[in-house]
Every structure is written in C-alpha cells, then in structure tokens.
Amino acid sequence: MLKLLESGKVLRVNAGFSMINYTELTLTFTNPNATQTLKTTADGVTLGGVDVDSLKAGEYVEYIIETGLLDAVGTWSVTLTYTNDTTSPVESFIGDCASFSVGSVTCN
C-alpha cells in the first residue's frame, strides 16, 4: 500500500496492447475527493521497455510518483490514455480504470 505523501516509488499501469507508436501517454489520477491530476510524458510517464512479471514490454507505462501527488488518504484511481497523432484519424485509446489505496502514515 502506498502512504500519504510518499514519493519516488514506481507505479506501473498496464494497457494490454502495444503502445510502441505513441506520441503522448497520459495518466489521469483521481483522488478520493474526485480531484483529477494529469501526468504526461513531459511529466515523466514512460513506456515500459522490458517485461516485468506479467507486464509485457511496450504494453505498460511507468511513472515515478512525485512529491505532493499522494495528498489524500483513501481509494484513488488512475486511467491511462494512449495517443498517436501521426495517424489519420488520430488514435486515442483510453484504458480501464485501476484503483489503489493510499494509507495514513500512522499505525492504528
């Protein structure tokens, strides 16, 4: 479980299809208060380049959680959007919503 205000941990999100031809990768985080935060390739969202457990290279993204992102305790969700704007029409695929928990720092 991730903890409130943690940073530096790698989050992996699977698409289940090849994203090798991407021009943009976007993660949309939704916190327990329904506030959304977008992270893109410019923010450090990268295409996974090697197989990791059941994740296949080119079919998942990695994002190193930055300071301040995990600012609320509870259930969060994240959605991956793949974009390839070199095709006509533009390819824009939105992945399934994945949930994860952010816990408090104290032990109760």
Coordinates of C-alpha atoms in Angstrom, one line a residue, residues 4-9 63-72:
L4 CA 0.2 9.6 2.3
L5 CA 2.8 12.0 0.8
E6 CA 5.1 9.2 -0.3
S7 CA 7.2 9.8 -3.4
G8 CA 9.9 8.1 -5.5
K9 CA 8.0 4.8 -5.9
Y63 CA 5.6 6.7 -13.5
I64 CA 7.8 7.7 -10.6
I65 CA 5.4 9.2 -8.0
E66 CA 6.5 12.8 -7.4
T67 CA 6.4 14.7 -4.2
G68 CA 2.9 16.1 -3.3
L69 CA 0.9 13.9 -5.7
L70 CA -0.5 11.5 -3.0
D71 CA -2.1 14.2 -0.9
A72 CA -5.2 12.3 0.4

